[in-house]
Coordinates of C-alpha atoms and ligand atoms in Angstrom, one line a residue:
M5 CA 11.7 19.4 -0.9
A6 CA 14.9 20.5 0.9
Q7 CA 17.5 21.7 -1.5
Q8 CA 20.9 21.0 -0.2
Q9 CA 24.1 19.5 -1.4
L10 CA 24.9 15.9 -0.4
T11 CA 27.7 13.5 -1.1
F12 CA 27.6 9.8 -0.5
T13 CA 30.6 7.9 0.9
E14 CA 28.8 4.6 1.2
V15 CA 25.9 3.0 -0.6
S16 CA 25.3 -0.6 0.3
A17 CA 22.7 -3.3 0.7
L18 CA 22.2 -6.3 2.9
E19 CA 20.0 -9.3 2.2
I20 CA 17.6 -9.5 5.2
L21 CA 14.3 -11.3 5.8
D22 CA 10.8 -9.8 5.3
S23 CA 7.7 -10.5 7.4
R24 CA 6.9 -13.6 5.3
G25 CA 10.4 -15.0 5.7
N26 CA 11.5 -14.1 2.2
P27 CA 14.7 -12.3 1.4
T28 CA 14.6 -8.6 0.8
L29 CA 17.0 -5.6 0.9
Q30 CA 18.0 -3.3 3.6
V31 CA 19.8 -0.3 2.0
T32 CA 22.2 2.0 3.9
V33 CA 23.6 5.2 2.6
T34 CA 26.3 7.3 4.4
T35 CA 26.7 10.9 3.6
G36 CA 29.8 13.0 3.5
D37 CA 28.9 14.6 6.8
G38 CA 28.7 11.2 8.5
G39 CA 25.0 10.7 8.5
R40 CA 23.7 7.1 8.1
Y41 CA 20.3 6.4 6.6
R42 CA 18.5 3.1 6.1
A43 CA 15.5 1.8 4.2
G44 CA 13.8 -1.6 4.1
V45 CA 12.3 -2.8 0.9
P46 CA 8.7 -4.2 0.8
S47 CA 7.5 -6.9 -1.5
G48 CA 4.0 -7.9 -2.7
A49 CA 2.3 -11.3 -3.4
S50 CA -0.7 -10.2 -5.4
T51 CA 1.3 -8.1 -7.8
G52 CA 0.1 -6.3 -10.9
T53 CA 1.6 -7.5 -14.1
R54 CA 2.8 -4.0 -15.0
E55 CA 4.7 -3.3 -11.7
A56 CA 8.3 -2.5 -11.8
V57 CA 10.3 -5.7 -11.6
E58 CA 12.2 -7.0 -8.6
L59 CA 15.6 -8.6 -9.2
R60 CA 15.6 -12.0 -7.6
D61 CA 18.5 -14.5 -7.9
G62 CA 16.6 -17.4 -9.4
D63 CA 18.9 -19.9 -7.7
P64 CA 16.6 -22.7 -6.5
E65 CA 19.1 -23.8 -3.9
R66 CA 18.7 -20.5 -2.0
Y67 CA 15.3 -19.4 -0.8
G68 CA 13.6 -21.2 -3.7
G69 CA 15.1 -18.7 -6.1
K70 CA 13.9 -15.7 -4.2
G71 CA 17.4 -14.5 -2.9
V72 CA 18.3 -10.9 -3.6
T73 CA 22.1 -11.1 -3.6
K74 CA 22.2 -9.9 -7.2
A75 CA 20.1 -6.9 -6.3
A76 CA 22.4 -6.3 -3.3
A77 CA 25.4 -6.5 -5.5
A78 CA 23.9 -4.0 -7.9
V79 CA 23.6 -1.5 -5.0
D80 CA 27.1 -2.2 -3.7
G81 CA 28.5 -2.0 -7.2
E82 CA 27.0 0.0 -10.1
I83 CA 24.7 2.1 -8.0
A84 CA 27.3 3.0 -5.3
D85 CA 29.8 3.8 -8.1
A86 CA 27.3 6.2 -9.7
L87 CA 26.3 8.0 -6.5
R88 CA 29.7 8.3 -4.8
G89 CA 32.1 11.0 -5.7
Q90 CA 29.8 13.7 -6.8
R91 CA 27.5 16.3 -5.3
W92 CA 23.7 15.8 -5.3
T93 CA 21.3 18.6 -4.8
S94 CA 18.0 16.8 -4.8
L95 CA 16.2 13.5 -4.6
P96 CA 14.8 13.9 -8.1
D97 CA 18.3 14.2 -9.5
V98 CA 19.4 11.0 -7.7
D99 CA 16.3 9.1 -8.8
A100 CA 16.7 10.3 -12.4
A101 CA 20.3 9.0 -12.3
L102 CA 19.1 5.6 -10.9
I103 CA 16.5 5.3 -13.7
D104 CA 19.1 6.2 -16.4
L105 CA 21.6 3.8 -14.9
D106 CA 19.1 0.9 -14.9
G107 CA 18.1 1.7 -18.5
T108 CA 15.0 -0.5 -18.7
A109 CA 11.4 0.5 -18.7
T110 CA 10.6 -1.9 -15.8
K111 CA 13.8 -1.4 -13.7
S112 CA 14.5 -5.1 -14.2
R113 CA 18.2 -4.8 -14.9
L114 CA 19.3 -3.5 -11.5
G115 CA 16.0 -4.4 -9.9
A116 CA 13.1 -2.2 -8.7
N117 CA 13.9 -3.6 -5.2
A118 CA 17.4 -2.2 -5.4
L119 CA 16.3 1.2 -6.9
V120 CA 13.4 1.8 -4.4
G121 CA 15.6 0.9 -1.4
V122 CA 18.3 3.4 -2.5
S123 CA 15.7 6.0 -3.4
M124 CA 14.0 5.7 0.1
A125 CA 17.4 5.8 1.9
V126 CA 18.5 8.8 -0.1
A127 CA 15.1 10.6 0.7
R128 CA 16.0 10.1 4.3
A129 CA 19.5 11.5 3.7
F130 CA 17.9 14.7 2.2
A131 CA 15.6 15.0 5.2
G132 CA 18.7 14.8 7.5
N133 CA 17.8 15.4 11.1
G134 CA 14.4 16.9 10.2
P135 CA 11.2 14.8 10.0
L136 CA 11.0 12.8 6.7
W137 CA 7.4 13.9 6.1
Q138 CA 8.4 17.6 6.1
S139 CA 11.1 17.0 3.6
L140 CA 8.9 14.9 1.3
Q141 CA 6.0 17.5 1.3
P142 CA 5.3 18.7 -2.2
E143 CA 4.8 22.4 -2.7
G144 CA 1.3 23.6 -2.1
V145 CA 0.2 20.4 -0.5
L146 CA -1.1 20.5 3.1
P147 CA 0.1 17.7 5.3
R148 CA -2.5 15.6 7.1
L149 CA -2.6 12.6 9.4
P150 CA -4.3 9.8 7.5
V151 CA -7.2 7.6 8.5
P152 CA -5.7 4.1 9.1
H153 CA -7.3 1.3 7.2
F154 CA -6.8 -1.8 9.3
N155 CA -6.8 -5.1 7.5
V156 CA -8.6 -7.3 10.0
L157 CA -9.5 -10.3 7.9
N158 CA -7.3 -11.9 5.3
G159 CA -8.0 -14.2 2.3
G160 CA -6.9 -14.6 -1.3
V161 CA -3.2 -15.2 -1.7
H162 CA -2.5 -13.7 1.7
A163 CA -4.0 -16.6 3.7
P164 CA -4.4 -20.3 3.3
N165 CA -8.2 -20.3 3.6
D166 CA -11.2 -20.6 1.3
L167 CA -11.9 -16.9 1.2
D168 CA -11.4 -15.4 -2.3
F169 CA -11.5 -11.8 -1.3
Q170 CA -8.1 -10.7 -0.1
E171 CA -8.6 -7.8 2.4
F172 CA -11.4 -6.7 4.7
M173 CA -10.4 -3.4 6.3
I174 CA -11.9 -1.3 9.0
A175 CA -11.5 2.5 8.7
P176 CA -12.4 4.7 11.7
V177 CA -13.4 7.5 9.3
G178 CA -15.4 9.2 12.1
A179 CA -12.7 9.2 14.7
P180 CA -11.8 12.6 16.1
S181 CA -8.0 12.0 16.1
L182 CA -5.3 9.6 15.1
P183 CA -4.9 8.1 18.6
E184 CA -8.7 7.6 18.8
A185 CA -8.6 5.9 15.4
L186 CA -6.0 3.5 16.5
R187 CA -7.9 2.8 19.7
A188 CA -11.0 2.0 17.6
G189 CA -9.0 -0.3 15.3
A190 CA -7.5 -2.2 18.2
A191 CA -10.9 -2.5 19.9
V192 CA -12.8 -3.8 16.8
Y193 CA -9.9 -6.2 16.1
A194 CA -10.0 -7.6 19.6
R195 CA -13.8 -8.0 19.4
L196 CA -13.6 -9.7 16.0
R197 CA -11.1 -12.2 17.5
A198 CA -13.5 -13.0 20.3
L199 CA -16.4 -13.4 17.9
L200 CA -14.5 -15.8 15.7
A201 CA -13.3 -17.8 18.7
A202 CA -16.9 -18.0 20.0
R203 CA -18.0 -19.4 16.6
G204 CA -15.3 -22.0 16.7
D205 CA -13.5 -20.3 13.7
A206 CA -9.7 -20.2 13.5
T207 CA -8.1 -17.0 14.8
G208 CA -4.7 -17.6 13.1
L209 CA -3.4 -14.7 11.1
G210 CA -2.8 -14.1 7.4
D211 CA 0.2 -12.2 5.9
E212 CA -1.0 -8.7 6.9
G213 CA -2.0 -9.7 10.5
G214 CA -5.8 -10.0 9.9
F215 CA -7.5 -13.2 11.0
A216 CA -7.8 -15.9 8.4
P217 CA -10.8 -18.1 9.2
N218 CA -12.3 -20.5 6.8
I219 CA -15.3 -18.5 5.8
A220 CA -15.9 -18.5 2.0
L221 CA -18.6 -15.9 1.5
P222 CA -17.6 -12.3 1.6
E223 CA -21.0 -11.3 2.8
D224 CA -20.6 -13.6 5.9
V225 CA -17.4 -11.8 6.7
L226 CA -19.0 -8.4 6.3
R227 CA -21.8 -9.4 8.7
L228 CA -19.2 -10.5 11.3
I229 CA -17.2 -7.3 11.0
V230 CA -20.3 -5.1 11.4
Q231 CA -21.1 -7.1 14.5
A232 CA -17.6 -6.6 15.8
I233 CA -17.8 -2.8 15.2
T234 CA -21.1 -2.5 17.0
E235 CA -20.1 -4.7 19.9
A236 CA -16.9 -2.7 20.3
G237 CA -19.1 0.3 20.9
Y238 CA -18.7 2.1 17.5
E239 CA -21.2 3.1 14.9
P240 CA -20.8 1.1 11.6
G241 CA -20.4 3.7 8.8
R242 CA -18.7 6.9 7.9
D243 CA -19.6 8.6 11.2
G244 CA -17.9 5.8 13.1
V245 CA -16.0 2.8 11.7
A246 CA -16.5 2.1 8.0
I247 CA -15.4 -0.9 5.9
A248 CA -13.0 -0.9 3.0
L249 CA -12.6 -3.9 0.7
D250 CA -9.7 -5.1 -1.4
P251 CA -10.9 -8.2 -3.1
A252 CA -7.7 -8.2 -5.3
S253 CA -9.9 -9.7 -8.0
S254 CA -7.1 -10.2 -10.6
E255 CA -6.2 -13.2 -8.4
F256 CA -9.6 -14.9 -8.8
S257 CA -10.2 -13.9 -12.4
R258 CA -9.5 -16.6 -15.0
D259 CA -11.0 -17.8 -18.2
G260 CA -13.1 -14.6 -18.5
S261 CA -14.9 -15.2 -15.2
Y262 CA -14.5 -14.2 -11.5
H263 CA -14.5 -17.2 -9.2
V264 CA -16.1 -16.4 -5.9
A265 CA -16.9 -19.1 -3.4
G266 CA -17.2 -21.7 -6.1
E267 CA -19.4 -19.6 -8.4
A268 CA -18.2 -18.3 -11.8
L269 CA -19.4 -14.7 -12.2
S270 CA -19.2 -12.3 -15.2
S271 CA -17.9 -8.7 -14.8
D272 CA -21.5 -7.5 -14.8
D273 CA -22.4 -10.1 -12.1
M274 CA -19.5 -8.8 -10.0
I275 CA -20.7 -5.2 -10.3
A276 CA -24.2 -6.3 -9.3
R277 CA -22.8 -8.2 -6.3
Y278 CA -20.8 -5.1 -5.2
E279 CA -23.8 -2.9 -5.7
Q280 CA -25.7 -5.1 -3.2
M281 CA -22.8 -5.2 -0.8
V282 CA -22.5 -1.4 -0.6
T283 CA -26.2 -1.3 -0.1
D284 CA -26.3 -3.9 2.7
F285 CA -23.0 -3.0 4.5
P286 CA -21.1 0.2 5.4
V287 CA -18.5 -0.3 2.7
W288 CA -17.0 3.1 1.8
S289 CA -14.1 2.0 -0.4
L290 CA -13.6 -0.8 -2.9
E291 CA -10.1 -1.6 -4.3
D292 CA -9.5 -3.8 -7.3
G293 CA -13.1 -4.8 -7.5
L294 CA -12.4 -5.9 -11.0
A295 CA -9.3 -7.4 -12.6
E296 CA -6.4 -5.3 -14.0
G297 CA -7.2 -6.3 -17.6
D298 CA -10.9 -5.7 -17.3
W299 CA -10.9 -1.9 -18.3
D300 CA -14.4 -2.1 -19.9
G301 CA -15.7 -3.6 -16.7
W302 CA -13.9 -0.9 -14.6
A303 CA -15.6 1.8 -16.8
K304 CA -19.0 0.2 -16.1
L305 CA -18.2 -0.2 -12.4
T306 CA -17.2 3.5 -12.2
T307 CA -20.4 4.6 -13.9
R308 CA -22.5 2.4 -11.6
L309 CA -20.8 2.9 -8.2
G310 CA -18.4 5.8 -8.6
D311 CA -20.8 8.3 -6.9
R312 CA -21.4 6.0 -3.9
V313 CA -18.1 4.5 -3.2
Q314 CA -14.4 5.1 -3.5
L315 CA -13.1 2.9 -6.3
V316 CA -9.4 2.3 -5.8
G317 CA -7.0 1.1 -8.5
D318 CA -4.1 -1.0 -7.4
D319 CA -3.1 -3.8 -9.8
I320 CA -4.7 -1.9 -12.6
F321 CA -2.7 1.4 -12.0
V322 CA 0.4 0.1 -10.3
T323 CA 1.4 3.7 -9.2
N324 CA 2.5 4.3 -12.7
P325 CA 2.1 7.9 -14.0
A326 CA 1.5 6.8 -17.6
I327 CA -1.2 4.2 -16.7
I328 CA -2.9 6.7 -14.3
T329 CA -3.0 9.3 -17.0
A330 CA -4.7 6.8 -19.4
A331 CA -7.2 5.8 -16.6
V332 CA -8.1 9.4 -15.8
E333 CA -8.8 10.0 -19.5
R334 CA -11.2 7.1 -19.5
R335 CA -12.6 8.0 -16.1
I336 CA -11.7 4.6 -14.7
G337 CA -12.0 4.4 -10.9
N338 CA -11.8 7.5 -8.8
S339 CA -8.9 6.7 -6.5
C340 CA -5.3 5.3 -6.6
L341 CA -3.5 3.0 -4.3
I342 CA 0.1 4.3 -3.9
K343 CA 2.9 1.8 -3.4
L344 CA 6.5 2.9 -3.8
N345 CA 7.9 -0.4 -5.0
Q346 CA 5.3 -0.7 -7.8
I347 CA 7.0 2.1 -9.7
G348 CA 10.5 1.9 -8.0
T349 CA 11.5 5.4 -7.0
V350 CA 10.2 8.0 -4.5
T351 CA 10.2 10.7 -7.2
E352 CA 8.0 8.8 -9.6
T353 CA 5.7 7.9 -6.7
L354 CA 5.3 11.6 -5.9
E355 CA 4.6 12.3 -9.6
A356 CA 1.9 9.6 -9.7
Q357 CA 0.4 11.3 -6.6
R358 CA 0.5 14.7 -8.3
L359 CA -1.4 13.3 -11.3
C360 CA -4.0 11.9 -8.9
R361 CA -4.4 15.3 -7.2
D362 CA -4.7 17.1 -10.5
A363 CA -7.4 14.7 -11.7
G364 CA -9.4 14.8 -8.5
Y365 CA -8.7 11.2 -7.7
T366 CA -8.3 10.3 -4.0
Q367 CA -5.3 8.3 -2.8
M368 CA -4.5 5.6 -0.3
I369 CA -0.9 5.0 0.7
S370 CA -0.2 1.3 1.0
H371 CA 2.2 -1.2 2.5
R372 CA 2.9 -4.5 0.8
S373 CA 2.0 -8.0 2.1
G374 CA 5.8 -8.6 2.6
E375 CA 7.1 -5.9 4.8
T376 CA 10.0 -4.8 7.0
P377 CA 9.7 -2.6 10.1
D378 CA 10.5 0.5 8.0
P379 CA 7.7 3.1 8.5
F380 CA 8.6 5.2 5.4
I381 CA 5.0 5.1 4.2
A382 CA 3.7 6.8 7.3
D383 CA 5.8 9.9 6.5
L384 CA 4.8 9.7 2.9
A385 CA 1.1 9.6 3.8
V386 CA 1.4 12.7 6.1
A387 CA 3.6 14.6 3.6
T388 CA 1.2 14.2 0.7
G389 CA -1.9 14.8 2.7
T390 CA -3.8 11.8 1.2
G391 CA -5.9 11.3 4.3
Q392 CA -5.7 7.5 3.9
I393 CA -3.2 4.8 4.6
K394 CA -3.4 1.0 4.8
A395 CA -0.7 -0.9 6.7
G396 CA -2.4 -4.1 7.8
A397 CA -3.9 -5.1 11.1
P398 CA -3.4 -3.2 14.3
A399 CA -1.1 -6.0 15.4
R400 CA 2.2 -7.5 14.3
G401 CA 5.4 -5.5 14.5
E402 CA 6.0 -4.7 10.8
R403 CA 2.4 -3.4 10.5
V404 CA 2.1 -1.4 13.8
A405 CA 5.5 0.2 13.0
K406 CA 3.7 2.3 10.5
Y407 CA 0.8 3.2 12.8
N408 CA 3.2 3.9 15.7
R409 CA 5.2 6.2 13.5
L410 CA 2.0 8.1 12.7
L411 CA 1.4 8.4 16.5
E412 CA 5.0 9.8 16.9
I413 CA 4.3 12.4 14.1
S414 CA 1.0 13.3 15.6
A415 CA 2.6 13.8 19.0
A416 CA 5.4 15.9 17.6
A417 CA 3.1 18.0 15.4
P418 CA -0.2 18.3 17.3
D419 CA -1.6 20.9 14.9
L420 CA -1.7 18.5 11.9
P421 CA -5.3 17.9 10.9
F422 CA -6.5 14.3 10.9
G423 CA -8.9 12.5 8.6
L424 CA -9.9 12.0 5.0
A425 CA -8.8 14.8 2.7
D426 CA -11.5 17.3 1.8
Ligands
PEP538 C1 -1.1 -4.8 -0.2 C2 -1.5 -5.6 -1.2 O1 -1.0 -6.9 -1.4 P1 0.4 -7.2 -2.1 O2 1.4 -6.4 -1.4 O3 0.5 -8.7 -1.9 O4 0.2 -6.7 -3.5 C3 -2.6 -5.2 -2.0 O5 -3.0 -5.9 -2.9 O6 -3.2 -4.1 -1.9
MG539 MG1 -4.6 -4.3 -3.5

């Protein structure tokens, strides 16, 4: 990371709207040399219970309590006071000061939304006129253009349909380049829309830009997606376009059972169901297959399927270095989803990523279901060489902003390798 001295003359936040029409923060920092840097703060819907805590106003008269004027005031007040008027030599120093200032384990006093916005804007300030990805690159890590995981069909809490599984993603793992991967994603997405329309299914969109038809059985969706991949002219599977799932199962786990399409399933039933799915369909990655509290189930799932499929922890790991450390000790999962606002600073995110690298866990960089056009995660994915990103459908401005930023990076640095990390 670049080591230079920065001063901040302005640190401020504005309450803006995210892609769901909920308030979020846009943070601006101005440096002593006149540079201005911005960041937009994402926000999840299917959140893990151990995520860092957003500060929301709680005033039912404004945005049903979701306003972020208190978090904005924390940026304009306490945080600005702490950052202005001294020299900073690194992003980790700034992030450590933010964590100290907040003083809580969950960042709930000043708000993880306030802290992550400032941290992202300050990361941009340290990058200055250079590419953000270069400045974020950890020592010894080779940068890489990631395989985009396009969420083409939405359910769960991201769509008002009967589908319990939250995300069905297509991953052009076999594509030769990033532009070809984007072309494959757009082609399969278009083909899927045509297939749904021909069946008389709805082609309206969920929160992440995937279609949200009223299909209840995950296997029916998988069949349709394989058809769309084939009809778009691609080979279903790792040599062409593979499938990644994020059932987000914490959301349909209650009373000790998983509730899928009207059936109550045990943890063992779910594992058997997934085993059949990865046998019948080209599913290469499974995120949050079991609930965040079901660590014993996760251990069994990892033993049963860990050699065949990537098992990504999102709600269960929440980008938290301490939780990832505990999971690695128990060999829970083999991959981490990485979301900046789950932990609340860029530095802690990079630390979580280092732990994953050291443990041999793969990583997928992720957007949130509530997004702004900020493409920060595209640079983070390239910088940390994860080889994987998920940023929603290959449609809708706030989603394609990330993919388009990857295209820009790829055009400016044509020697960067593309694809899954080795
Ligand atoms: C992106 C996701 O959704 P959310 O932002 O709602 O947590 C996810 O669960 O991976
Ligand atoms: Mg998830």
